[in-house]
mmCIF file of C-alpha atoms in Angstrom:
data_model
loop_
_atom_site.group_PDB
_atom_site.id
_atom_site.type_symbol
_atom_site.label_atom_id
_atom_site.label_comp_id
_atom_site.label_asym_id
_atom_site.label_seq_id
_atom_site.Cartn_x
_atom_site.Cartn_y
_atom_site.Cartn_z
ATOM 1 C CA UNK A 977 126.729 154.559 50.355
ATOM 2 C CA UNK A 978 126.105 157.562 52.670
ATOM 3 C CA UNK A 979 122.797 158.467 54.072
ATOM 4 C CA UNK A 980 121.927 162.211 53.359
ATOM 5 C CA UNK A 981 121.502 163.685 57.124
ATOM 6 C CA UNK A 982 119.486 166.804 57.993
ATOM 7 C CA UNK A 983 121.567 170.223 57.236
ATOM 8 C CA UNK A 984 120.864 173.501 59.134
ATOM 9 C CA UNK A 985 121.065 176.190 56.754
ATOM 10 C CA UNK A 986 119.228 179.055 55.294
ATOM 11 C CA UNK A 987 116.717 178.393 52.878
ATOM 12 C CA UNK A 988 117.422 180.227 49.684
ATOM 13 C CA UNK A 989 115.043 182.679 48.320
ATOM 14 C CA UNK A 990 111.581 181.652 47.534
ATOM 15 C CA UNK A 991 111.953 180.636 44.173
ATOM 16 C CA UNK A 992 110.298 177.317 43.780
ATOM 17 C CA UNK A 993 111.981 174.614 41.529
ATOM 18 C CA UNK A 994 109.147 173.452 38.979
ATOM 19 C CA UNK A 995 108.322 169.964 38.935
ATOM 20 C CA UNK A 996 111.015 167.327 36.922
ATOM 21 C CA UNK A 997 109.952 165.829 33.399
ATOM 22 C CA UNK A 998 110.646 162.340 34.261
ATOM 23 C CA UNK A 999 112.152 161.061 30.610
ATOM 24 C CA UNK A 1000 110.144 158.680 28.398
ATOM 25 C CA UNK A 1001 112.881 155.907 27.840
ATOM 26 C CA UNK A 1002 115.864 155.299 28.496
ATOM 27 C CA UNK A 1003 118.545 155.952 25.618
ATOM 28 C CA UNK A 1004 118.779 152.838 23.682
ATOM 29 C CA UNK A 1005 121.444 150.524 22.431
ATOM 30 C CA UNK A 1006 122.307 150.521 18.661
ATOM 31 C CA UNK A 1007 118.539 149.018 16.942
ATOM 32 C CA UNK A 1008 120.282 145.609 15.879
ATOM 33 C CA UNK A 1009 121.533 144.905 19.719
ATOM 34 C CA UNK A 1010 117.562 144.973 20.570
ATOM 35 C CA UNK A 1011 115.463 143.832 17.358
ATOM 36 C CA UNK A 1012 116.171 139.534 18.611
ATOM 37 C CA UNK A 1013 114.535 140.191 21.782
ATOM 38 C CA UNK A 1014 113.064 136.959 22.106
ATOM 39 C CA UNK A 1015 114.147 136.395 25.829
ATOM 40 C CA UNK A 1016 111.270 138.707 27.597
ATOM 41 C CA UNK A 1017 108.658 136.802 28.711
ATOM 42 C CA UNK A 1018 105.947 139.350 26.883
ATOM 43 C CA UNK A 1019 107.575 138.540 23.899
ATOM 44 C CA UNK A 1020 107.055 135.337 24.068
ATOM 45 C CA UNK A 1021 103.392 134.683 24.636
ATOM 46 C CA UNK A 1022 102.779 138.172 22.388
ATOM 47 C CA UNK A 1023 103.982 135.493 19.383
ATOM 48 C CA UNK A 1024 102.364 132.525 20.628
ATOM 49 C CA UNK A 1025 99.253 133.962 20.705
ATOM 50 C CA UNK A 1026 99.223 135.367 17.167
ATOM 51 C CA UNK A 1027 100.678 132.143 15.560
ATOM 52 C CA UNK A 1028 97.758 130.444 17.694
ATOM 53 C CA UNK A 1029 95.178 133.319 16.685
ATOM 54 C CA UNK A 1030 96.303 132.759 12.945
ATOM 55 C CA UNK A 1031 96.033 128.708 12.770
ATOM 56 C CA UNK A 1032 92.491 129.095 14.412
ATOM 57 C CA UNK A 1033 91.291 131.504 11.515
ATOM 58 C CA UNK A 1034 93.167 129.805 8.719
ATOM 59 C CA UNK A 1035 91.642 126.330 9.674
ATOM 60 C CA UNK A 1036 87.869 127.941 9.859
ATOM 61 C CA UNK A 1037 88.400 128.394 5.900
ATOM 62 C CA UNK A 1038 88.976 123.886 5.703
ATOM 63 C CA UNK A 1039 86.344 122.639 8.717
ATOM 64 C CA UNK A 1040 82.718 122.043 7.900
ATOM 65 C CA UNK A 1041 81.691 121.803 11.338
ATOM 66 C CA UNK A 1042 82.749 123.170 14.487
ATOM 67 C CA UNK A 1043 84.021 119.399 15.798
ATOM 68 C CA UNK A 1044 85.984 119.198 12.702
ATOM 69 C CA UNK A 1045 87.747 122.950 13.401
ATOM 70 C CA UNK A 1046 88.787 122.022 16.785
ATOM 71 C CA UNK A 1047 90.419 118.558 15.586
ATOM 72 C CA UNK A 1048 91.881 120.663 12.645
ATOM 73 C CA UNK A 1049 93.101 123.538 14.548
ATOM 74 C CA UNK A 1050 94.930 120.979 17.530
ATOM 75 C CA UNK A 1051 96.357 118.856 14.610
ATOM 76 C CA UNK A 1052 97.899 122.117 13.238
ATOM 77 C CA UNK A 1053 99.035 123.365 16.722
ATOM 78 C CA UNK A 1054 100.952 120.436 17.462
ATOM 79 C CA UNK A 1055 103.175 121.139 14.553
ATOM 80 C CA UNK A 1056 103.373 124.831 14.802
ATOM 81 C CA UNK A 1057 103.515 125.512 18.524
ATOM 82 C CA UNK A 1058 106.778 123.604 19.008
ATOM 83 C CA UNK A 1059 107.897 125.551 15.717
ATOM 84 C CA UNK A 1060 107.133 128.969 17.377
ATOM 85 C CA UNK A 1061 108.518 128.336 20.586
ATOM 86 C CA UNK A 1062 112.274 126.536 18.835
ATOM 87 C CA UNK A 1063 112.400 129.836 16.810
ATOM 88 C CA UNK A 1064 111.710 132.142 19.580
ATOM 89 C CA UNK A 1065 114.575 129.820 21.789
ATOM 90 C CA UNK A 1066 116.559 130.348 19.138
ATOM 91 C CA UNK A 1067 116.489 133.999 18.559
ATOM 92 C CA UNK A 1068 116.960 134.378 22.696
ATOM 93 C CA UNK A 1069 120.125 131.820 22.673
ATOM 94 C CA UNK A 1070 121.462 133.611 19.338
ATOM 95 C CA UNK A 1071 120.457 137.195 20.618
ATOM 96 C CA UNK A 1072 123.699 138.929 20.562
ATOM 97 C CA UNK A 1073 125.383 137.177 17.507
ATOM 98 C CA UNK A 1074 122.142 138.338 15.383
ATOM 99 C CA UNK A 1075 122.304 141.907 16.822
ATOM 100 C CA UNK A 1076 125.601 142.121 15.585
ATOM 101 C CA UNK A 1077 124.391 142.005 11.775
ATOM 102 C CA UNK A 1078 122.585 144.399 9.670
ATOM 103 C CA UNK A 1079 118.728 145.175 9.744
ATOM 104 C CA UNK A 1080 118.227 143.307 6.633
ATOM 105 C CA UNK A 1081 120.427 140.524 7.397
ATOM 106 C CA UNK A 1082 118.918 140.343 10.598
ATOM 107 C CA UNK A 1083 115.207 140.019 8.515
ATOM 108 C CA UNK A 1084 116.918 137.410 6.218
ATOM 109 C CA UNK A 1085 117.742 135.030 9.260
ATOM 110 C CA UNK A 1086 115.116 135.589 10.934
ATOM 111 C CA UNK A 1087 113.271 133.987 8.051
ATOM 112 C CA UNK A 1088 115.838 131.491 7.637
ATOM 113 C CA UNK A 1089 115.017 130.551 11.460
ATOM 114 C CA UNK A 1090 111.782 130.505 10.700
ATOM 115 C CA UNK A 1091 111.847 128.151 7.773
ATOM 116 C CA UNK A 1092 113.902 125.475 9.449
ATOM 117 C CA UNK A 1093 111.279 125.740 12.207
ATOM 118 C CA UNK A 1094 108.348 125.186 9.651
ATOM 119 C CA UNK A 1095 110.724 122.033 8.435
ATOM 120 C CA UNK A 1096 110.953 121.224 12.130
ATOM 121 C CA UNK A 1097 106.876 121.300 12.519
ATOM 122 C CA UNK A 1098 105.753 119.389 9.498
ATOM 123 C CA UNK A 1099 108.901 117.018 10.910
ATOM 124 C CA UNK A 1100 106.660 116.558 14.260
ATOM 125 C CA UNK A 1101 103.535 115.893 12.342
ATOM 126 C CA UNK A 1102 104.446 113.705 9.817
ATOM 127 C CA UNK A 1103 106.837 111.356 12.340
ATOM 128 C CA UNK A 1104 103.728 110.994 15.278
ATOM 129 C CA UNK A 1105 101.849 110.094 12.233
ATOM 130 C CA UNK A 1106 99.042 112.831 12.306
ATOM 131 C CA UNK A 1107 99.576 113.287 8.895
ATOM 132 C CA UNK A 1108 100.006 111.359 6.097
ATOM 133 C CA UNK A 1109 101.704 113.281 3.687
ATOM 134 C CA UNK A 1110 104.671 115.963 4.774
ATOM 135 C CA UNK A 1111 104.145 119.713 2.946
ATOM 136 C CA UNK A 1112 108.140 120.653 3.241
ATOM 137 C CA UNK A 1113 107.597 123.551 0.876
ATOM 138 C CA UNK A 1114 104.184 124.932 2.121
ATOM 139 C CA UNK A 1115 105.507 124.047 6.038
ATOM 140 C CA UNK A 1116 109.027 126.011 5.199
ATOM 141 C CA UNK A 1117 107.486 129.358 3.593
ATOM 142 C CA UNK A 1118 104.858 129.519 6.438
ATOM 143 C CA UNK A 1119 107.835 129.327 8.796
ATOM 144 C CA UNK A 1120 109.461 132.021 7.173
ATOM 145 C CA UNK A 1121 106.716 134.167 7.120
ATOM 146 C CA UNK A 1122 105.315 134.312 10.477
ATOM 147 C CA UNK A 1123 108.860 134.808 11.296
ATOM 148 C CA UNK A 1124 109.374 137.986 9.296
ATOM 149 C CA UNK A 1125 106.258 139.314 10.524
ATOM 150 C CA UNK A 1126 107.755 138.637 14.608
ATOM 151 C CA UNK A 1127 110.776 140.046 13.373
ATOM 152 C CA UNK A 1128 109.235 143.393 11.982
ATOM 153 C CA UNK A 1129 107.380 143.448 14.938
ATOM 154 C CA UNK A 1130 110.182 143.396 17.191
ATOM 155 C CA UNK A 1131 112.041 145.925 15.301
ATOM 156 C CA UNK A 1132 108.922 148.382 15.146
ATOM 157 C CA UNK A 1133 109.022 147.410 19.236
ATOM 158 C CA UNK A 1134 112.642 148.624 19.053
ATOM 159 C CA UNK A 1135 112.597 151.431 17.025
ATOM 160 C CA UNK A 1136 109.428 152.873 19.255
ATOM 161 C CA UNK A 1137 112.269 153.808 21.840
ATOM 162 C CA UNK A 1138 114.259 155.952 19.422
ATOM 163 C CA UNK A 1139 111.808 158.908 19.160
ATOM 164 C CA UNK A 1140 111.088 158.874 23.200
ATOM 165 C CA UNK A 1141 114.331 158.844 24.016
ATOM 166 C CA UNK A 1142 115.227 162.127 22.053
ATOM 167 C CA UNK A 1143 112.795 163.628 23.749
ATOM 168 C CA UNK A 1144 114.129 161.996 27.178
ATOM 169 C CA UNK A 1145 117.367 163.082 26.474
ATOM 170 C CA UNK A 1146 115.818 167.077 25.954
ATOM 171 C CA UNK A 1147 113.669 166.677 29.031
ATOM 172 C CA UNK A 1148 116.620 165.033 31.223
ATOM 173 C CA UNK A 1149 119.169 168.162 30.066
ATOM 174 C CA UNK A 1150 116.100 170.755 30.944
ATOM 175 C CA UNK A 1151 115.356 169.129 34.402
ATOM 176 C CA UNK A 1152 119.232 168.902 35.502
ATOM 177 C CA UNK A 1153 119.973 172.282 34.300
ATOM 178 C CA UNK A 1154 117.147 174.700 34.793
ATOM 179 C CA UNK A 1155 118.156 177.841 36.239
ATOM 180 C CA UNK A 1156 116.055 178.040 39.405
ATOM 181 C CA UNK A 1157 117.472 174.309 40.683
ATOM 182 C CA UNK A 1158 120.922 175.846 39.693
ATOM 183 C CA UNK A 1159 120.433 179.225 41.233
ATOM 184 C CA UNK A 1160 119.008 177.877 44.459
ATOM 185 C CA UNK A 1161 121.862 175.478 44.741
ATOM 186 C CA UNK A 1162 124.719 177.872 44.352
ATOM 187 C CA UNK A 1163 122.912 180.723 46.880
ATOM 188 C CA UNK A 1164 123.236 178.000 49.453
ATOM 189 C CA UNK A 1165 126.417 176.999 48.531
ATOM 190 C CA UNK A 1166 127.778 180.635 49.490
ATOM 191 C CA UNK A 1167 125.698 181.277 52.339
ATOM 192 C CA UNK A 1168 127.508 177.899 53.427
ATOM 193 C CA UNK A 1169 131.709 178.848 52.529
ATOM 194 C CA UNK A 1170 132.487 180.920 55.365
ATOM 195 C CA UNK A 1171 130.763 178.817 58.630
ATOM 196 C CA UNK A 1172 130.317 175.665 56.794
ATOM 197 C CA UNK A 1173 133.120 175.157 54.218
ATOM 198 C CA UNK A 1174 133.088 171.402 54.529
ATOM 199 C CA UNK A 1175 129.566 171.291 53.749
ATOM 200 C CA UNK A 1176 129.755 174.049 51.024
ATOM 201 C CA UNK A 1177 132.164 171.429 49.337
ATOM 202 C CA UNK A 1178 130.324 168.409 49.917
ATOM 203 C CA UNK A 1179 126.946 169.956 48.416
ATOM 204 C CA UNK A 1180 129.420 171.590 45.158
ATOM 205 C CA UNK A 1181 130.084 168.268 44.784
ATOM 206 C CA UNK A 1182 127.102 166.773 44.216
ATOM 207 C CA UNK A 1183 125.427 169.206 41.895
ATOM 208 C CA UNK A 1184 128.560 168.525 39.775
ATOM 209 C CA UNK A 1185 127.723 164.814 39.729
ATOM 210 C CA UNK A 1186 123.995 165.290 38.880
ATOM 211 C CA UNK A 1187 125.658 167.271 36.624
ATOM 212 C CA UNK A 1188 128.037 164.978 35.303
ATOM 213 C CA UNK A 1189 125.352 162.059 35.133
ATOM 214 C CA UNK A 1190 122.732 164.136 33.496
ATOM 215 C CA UNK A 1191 125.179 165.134 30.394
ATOM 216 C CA UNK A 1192 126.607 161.653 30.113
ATOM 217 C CA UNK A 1193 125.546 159.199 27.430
ATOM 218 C CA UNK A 1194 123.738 156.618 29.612
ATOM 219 C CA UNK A 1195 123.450 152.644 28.001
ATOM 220 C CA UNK A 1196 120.046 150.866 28.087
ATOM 221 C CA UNK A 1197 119.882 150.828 32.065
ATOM 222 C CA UNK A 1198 122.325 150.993 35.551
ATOM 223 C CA UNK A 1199 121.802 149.342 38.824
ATOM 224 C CA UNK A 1200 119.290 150.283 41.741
ATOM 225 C CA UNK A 1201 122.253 151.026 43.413
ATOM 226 C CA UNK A 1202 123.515 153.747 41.005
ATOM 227 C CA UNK A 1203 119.983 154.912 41.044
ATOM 228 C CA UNK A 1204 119.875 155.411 44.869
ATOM 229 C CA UNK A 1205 123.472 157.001 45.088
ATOM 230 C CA UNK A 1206 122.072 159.887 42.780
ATOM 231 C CA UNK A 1207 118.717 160.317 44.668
ATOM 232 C CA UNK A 1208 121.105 160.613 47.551
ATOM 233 C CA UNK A 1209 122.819 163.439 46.047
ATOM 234 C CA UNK A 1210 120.101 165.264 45.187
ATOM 235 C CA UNK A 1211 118.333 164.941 48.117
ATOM 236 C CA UNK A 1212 121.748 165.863 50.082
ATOM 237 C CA UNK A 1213 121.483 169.424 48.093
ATOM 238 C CA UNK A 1214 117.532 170.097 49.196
ATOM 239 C CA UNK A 1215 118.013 169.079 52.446
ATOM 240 C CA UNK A 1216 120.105 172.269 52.821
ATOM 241 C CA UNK A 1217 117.511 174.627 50.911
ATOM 242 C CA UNK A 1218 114.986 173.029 53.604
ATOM 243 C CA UNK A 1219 116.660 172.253 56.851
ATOM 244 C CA UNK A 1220 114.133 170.585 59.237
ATOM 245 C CA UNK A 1221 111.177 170.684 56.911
ATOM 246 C CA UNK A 1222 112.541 167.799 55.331
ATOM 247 C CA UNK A 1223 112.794 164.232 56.991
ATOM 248 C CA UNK A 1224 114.008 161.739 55.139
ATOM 249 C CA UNK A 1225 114.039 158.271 55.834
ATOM 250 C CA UNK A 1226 116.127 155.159 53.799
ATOM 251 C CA UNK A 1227 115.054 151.732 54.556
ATOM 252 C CA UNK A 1228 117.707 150.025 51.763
ATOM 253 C CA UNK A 1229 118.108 146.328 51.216
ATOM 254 C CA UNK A 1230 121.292 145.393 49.734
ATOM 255 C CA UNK A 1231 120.496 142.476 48.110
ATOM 256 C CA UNK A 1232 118.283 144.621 45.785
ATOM 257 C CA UNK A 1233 121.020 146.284 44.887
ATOM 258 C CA UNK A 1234 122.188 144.327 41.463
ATOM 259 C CA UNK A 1235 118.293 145.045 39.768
ATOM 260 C CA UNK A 1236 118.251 146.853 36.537
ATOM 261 C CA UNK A 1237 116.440 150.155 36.180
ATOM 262 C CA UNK A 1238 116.718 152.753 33.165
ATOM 263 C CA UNK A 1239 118.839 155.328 33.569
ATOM 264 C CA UNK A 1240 117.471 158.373 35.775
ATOM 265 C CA UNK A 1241 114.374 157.164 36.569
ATOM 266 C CA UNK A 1242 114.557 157.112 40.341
ATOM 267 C CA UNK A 1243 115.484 160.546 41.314
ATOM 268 C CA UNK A 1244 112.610 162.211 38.913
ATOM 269 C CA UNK A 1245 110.406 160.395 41.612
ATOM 270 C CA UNK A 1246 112.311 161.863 44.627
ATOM 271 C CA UNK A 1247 112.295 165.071 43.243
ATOM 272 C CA UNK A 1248 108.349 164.775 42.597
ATOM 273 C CA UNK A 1249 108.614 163.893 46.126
ATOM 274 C CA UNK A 1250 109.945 166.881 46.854
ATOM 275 C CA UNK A 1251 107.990 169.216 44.872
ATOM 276 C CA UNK A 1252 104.377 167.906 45.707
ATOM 277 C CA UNK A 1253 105.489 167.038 49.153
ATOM 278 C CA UNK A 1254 107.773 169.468 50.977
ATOM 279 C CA UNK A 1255 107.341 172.754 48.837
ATOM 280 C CA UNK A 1256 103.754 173.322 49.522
ATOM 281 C CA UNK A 1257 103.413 172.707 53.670
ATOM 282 C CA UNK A 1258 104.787 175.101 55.713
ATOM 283 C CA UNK A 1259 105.262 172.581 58.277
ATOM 284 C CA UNK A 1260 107.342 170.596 55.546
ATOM 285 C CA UNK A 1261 107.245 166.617 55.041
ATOM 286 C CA UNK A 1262 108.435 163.170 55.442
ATOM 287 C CA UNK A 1263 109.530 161.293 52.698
ATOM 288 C CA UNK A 1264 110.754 157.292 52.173
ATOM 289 C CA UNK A 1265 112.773 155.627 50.084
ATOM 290 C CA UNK A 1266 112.593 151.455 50.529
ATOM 291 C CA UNK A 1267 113.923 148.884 48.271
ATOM 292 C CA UNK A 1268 113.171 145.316 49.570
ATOM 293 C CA UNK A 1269 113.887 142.233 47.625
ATOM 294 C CA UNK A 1270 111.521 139.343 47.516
ATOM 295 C CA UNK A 1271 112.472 136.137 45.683
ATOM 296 C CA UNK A 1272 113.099 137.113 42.154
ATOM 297 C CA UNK A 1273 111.277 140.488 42.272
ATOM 298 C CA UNK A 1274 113.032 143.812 44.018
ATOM 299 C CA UNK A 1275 110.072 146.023 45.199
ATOM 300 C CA UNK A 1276 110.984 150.005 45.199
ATOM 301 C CA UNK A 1277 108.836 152.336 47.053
ATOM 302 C CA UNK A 1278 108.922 155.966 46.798
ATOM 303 C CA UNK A 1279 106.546 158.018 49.753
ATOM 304 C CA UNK A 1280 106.081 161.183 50.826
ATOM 305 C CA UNK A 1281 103.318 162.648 53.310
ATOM 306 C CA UNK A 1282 101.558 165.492 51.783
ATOM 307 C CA UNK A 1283 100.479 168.940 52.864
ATOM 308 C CA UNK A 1284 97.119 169.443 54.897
ATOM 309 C CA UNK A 1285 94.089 168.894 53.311
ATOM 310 C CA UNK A 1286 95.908 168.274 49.497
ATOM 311 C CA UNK A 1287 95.095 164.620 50.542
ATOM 312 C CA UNK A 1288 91.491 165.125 51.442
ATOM 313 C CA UNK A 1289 90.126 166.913 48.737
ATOM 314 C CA UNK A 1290 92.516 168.769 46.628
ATOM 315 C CA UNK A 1291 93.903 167.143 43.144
ATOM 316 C CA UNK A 1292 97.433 166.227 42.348
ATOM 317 C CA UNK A 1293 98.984 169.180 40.888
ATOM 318 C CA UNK A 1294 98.380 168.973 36.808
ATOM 319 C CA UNK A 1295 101.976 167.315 35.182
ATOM 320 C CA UNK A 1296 101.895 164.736 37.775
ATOM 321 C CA UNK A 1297 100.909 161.974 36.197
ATOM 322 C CA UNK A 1298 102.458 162.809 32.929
ATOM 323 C CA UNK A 1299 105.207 162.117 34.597
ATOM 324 C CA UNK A 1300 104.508 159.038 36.067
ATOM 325 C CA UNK A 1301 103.326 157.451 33.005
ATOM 326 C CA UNK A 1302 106.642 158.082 31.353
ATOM 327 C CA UNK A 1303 107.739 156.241 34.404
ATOM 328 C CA UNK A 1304 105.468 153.061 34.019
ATOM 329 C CA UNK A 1305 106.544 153.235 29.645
ATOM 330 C CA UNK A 1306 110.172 153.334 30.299
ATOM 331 C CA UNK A 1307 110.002 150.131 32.638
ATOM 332 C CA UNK A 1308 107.766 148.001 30.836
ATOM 333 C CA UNK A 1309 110.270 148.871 27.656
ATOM 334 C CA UNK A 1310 113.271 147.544 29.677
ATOM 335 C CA UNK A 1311 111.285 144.666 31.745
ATOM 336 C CA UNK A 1312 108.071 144.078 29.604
ATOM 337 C CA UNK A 1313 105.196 142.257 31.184
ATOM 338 C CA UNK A 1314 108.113 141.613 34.200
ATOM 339 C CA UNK A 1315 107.557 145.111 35.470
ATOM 340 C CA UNK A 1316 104.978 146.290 38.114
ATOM 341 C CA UNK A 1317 104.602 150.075 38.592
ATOM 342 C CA UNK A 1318 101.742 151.812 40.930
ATOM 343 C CA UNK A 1319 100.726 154.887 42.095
ATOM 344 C CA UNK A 1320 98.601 156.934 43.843
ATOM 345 C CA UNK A 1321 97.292 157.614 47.405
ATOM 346 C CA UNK A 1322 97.616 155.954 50.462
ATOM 347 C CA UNK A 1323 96.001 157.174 53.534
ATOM 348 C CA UNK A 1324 97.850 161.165 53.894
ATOM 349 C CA UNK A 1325 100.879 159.857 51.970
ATOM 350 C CA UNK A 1326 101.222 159.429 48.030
ATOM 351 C CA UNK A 1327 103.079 155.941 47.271
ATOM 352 C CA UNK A 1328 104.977 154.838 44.167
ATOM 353 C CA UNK A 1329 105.431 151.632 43.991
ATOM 354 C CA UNK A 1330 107.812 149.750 41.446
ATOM 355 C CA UNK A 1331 108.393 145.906 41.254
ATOM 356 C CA UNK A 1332 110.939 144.520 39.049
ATOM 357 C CA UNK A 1333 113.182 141.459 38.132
ATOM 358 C CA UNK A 1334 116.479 140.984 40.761
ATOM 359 C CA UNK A 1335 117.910 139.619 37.855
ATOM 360 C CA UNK A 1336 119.404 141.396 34.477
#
């Protein structure tokens, strides 16, 4: 991976590129590869908590005393917590066989899961003895109901990517191809062929493969690394429009390398850099990329100084954090409650700050 180093060049004209739509989500997978997605941790205690919030309200309507509704509602808990969690361990070990199916089939054994769990319950209950007689029927269609209603919520969880992602897709096209980004790009490009062919080549080069990546049909996410080889690029290509004015700095861990990130969501955030950073000083700006990994999380930091006085008492330029809330939305889709995301400012330097699984 090669560091972008400080080109001496011309700036081109004083056309300023306006700031990048960051997209919304990523482009998703086919809705049946995603509806099982019992495997995130979110998931998980989003449907233990409603089964849990549903057994304490149904057994208010049997207790006559609030003694009596705390025996009922742990008697009832024993039986359908271990139900919940063998569906939901289920659903994560069967994940990609079940995504293979159709919607409705997926609905049908998703119920079909969830009566054998309600069998499974009543099973617990009636062998420790709690109860005396064993309600297969009653046990199995409760089962299969709270089950349908996890699995509807999981596919309205799904399909809540589909519309954002259009609209990522739009905004991702618009932000590659925009005319002044282009323009800018090119005008340096020729002011570079005669004195600098080498460097005219290297910078064609990479606006082709922002090119490339922005019209390609990305899956549900790529590496950090892939992330950071495109920042690189683009950053390669400004760094001629801006000469000295722009310092960059990589501090790059490779063992963060393998983490998981949805498509094109890194080098939005360097080119916000960019934009709110380096356009408005004269003197220019420093910016930082780190990626550190610690443990089982990979932190991601994205810095950049910013001009005077804009940190003392002038706001962040409107659209900014638009932006980064699409940021935050597209990685808690990927990495649910997993996903850390921060922002804001730090001294004279605005920090983003992502933390993520190292893990797919």
């Amino acid at each position: 991976m090669r560091n972008p180093s400080i080109l001496s060049a011309t700036p081109s004209p004083s056309s300023r590129t306006k700031p990048a739509s960051v997209p919304a989500a990523s482009v998703p997978a086919p809705l049946g590869s995603v509806v099982f997605d019992a495997c995130q941790i979110g998931v998980v205690l989003r449907a233990v908590l409603f089964v849990e919030v549903v057994v304490a309200v149904a057994t208010l309507f049997l207790a006559a005393s609030p003694s009596e509704w705390l025996l009922l509602a742990a008697t009832v808990t024993g039986g359908a917590l271990p139900a919940t969690l063998l569906w939901l361990l289920v659903g994560c070990a069967l994940k990609k066989p079940l995504g293979r199916l159709p919607l409705r089939a997926q609905y049908g054994a998703g119920a079909l899961l969830g009566a054998v769990a309600g069998l499974y319950g009543c099973g617990l209950l009636r062998l420790t003895g709690v109860i005396a007689a064993s309600a297969w029927v009653a046990s199995a269609l409760a089962g299969a109901l709270f089950a349908s209603l996890i699995v509807a919520a999981l596919v309205l969880r799904a399909r809540g990517r589909t519309p954002a992602a259009t609209t990522a897709r739009l905004e991702e096209l618009q932000s590659r191809i925009r005319p002044h980004f282009l323009f800018n790009t090119l005008n340096s490009a020729i002011a570079l062929v005669r004195h600098e062919p080498a460097k005219a080549e290297a910078m064609l080069e990479d606006l082709s493969e922002l090119f490339r990546q922005a019209l390609a049909d990305p899956g549900e996410s790529v590496t950090l690394a892939d992330e950071i080889a495109l920042a690189e690029r683009y950053l390669a290509i400004e760094q001629v429009r801006f000469g000295d004015r722009m310092r960059v700095r990589w501090d790059l861990d490779p063992d963060a390398n393998s983490a998981r990130l949805p498509p094109l969501l890194l080098q939005p955030l360097v080119e916000n850099a960019v934009k709110h950073g380096v356009e408005p000083s004269p003197e220019g700006a420093k910016l930082r990329i780190r990626t550190e990994r610690r443990g089982s999380m990979v932190l991601i930091e994205v810095i950049n100084s910013l001009p005077p006085l804009r940190w003392a008492d002038e706001p962040l330029p409107r659209g900014h954090g638009i932006a980064l809330g699409n940021v935050r939305d597209r990685l808690h889709l990927l990495h649910d409650m997993r996903a850390q995301f921060s922002a804001g400012l730090d001294q004279k330097h605005y920090r983003v700050r992502i933390a993520i699984p190292a893990e797919p």
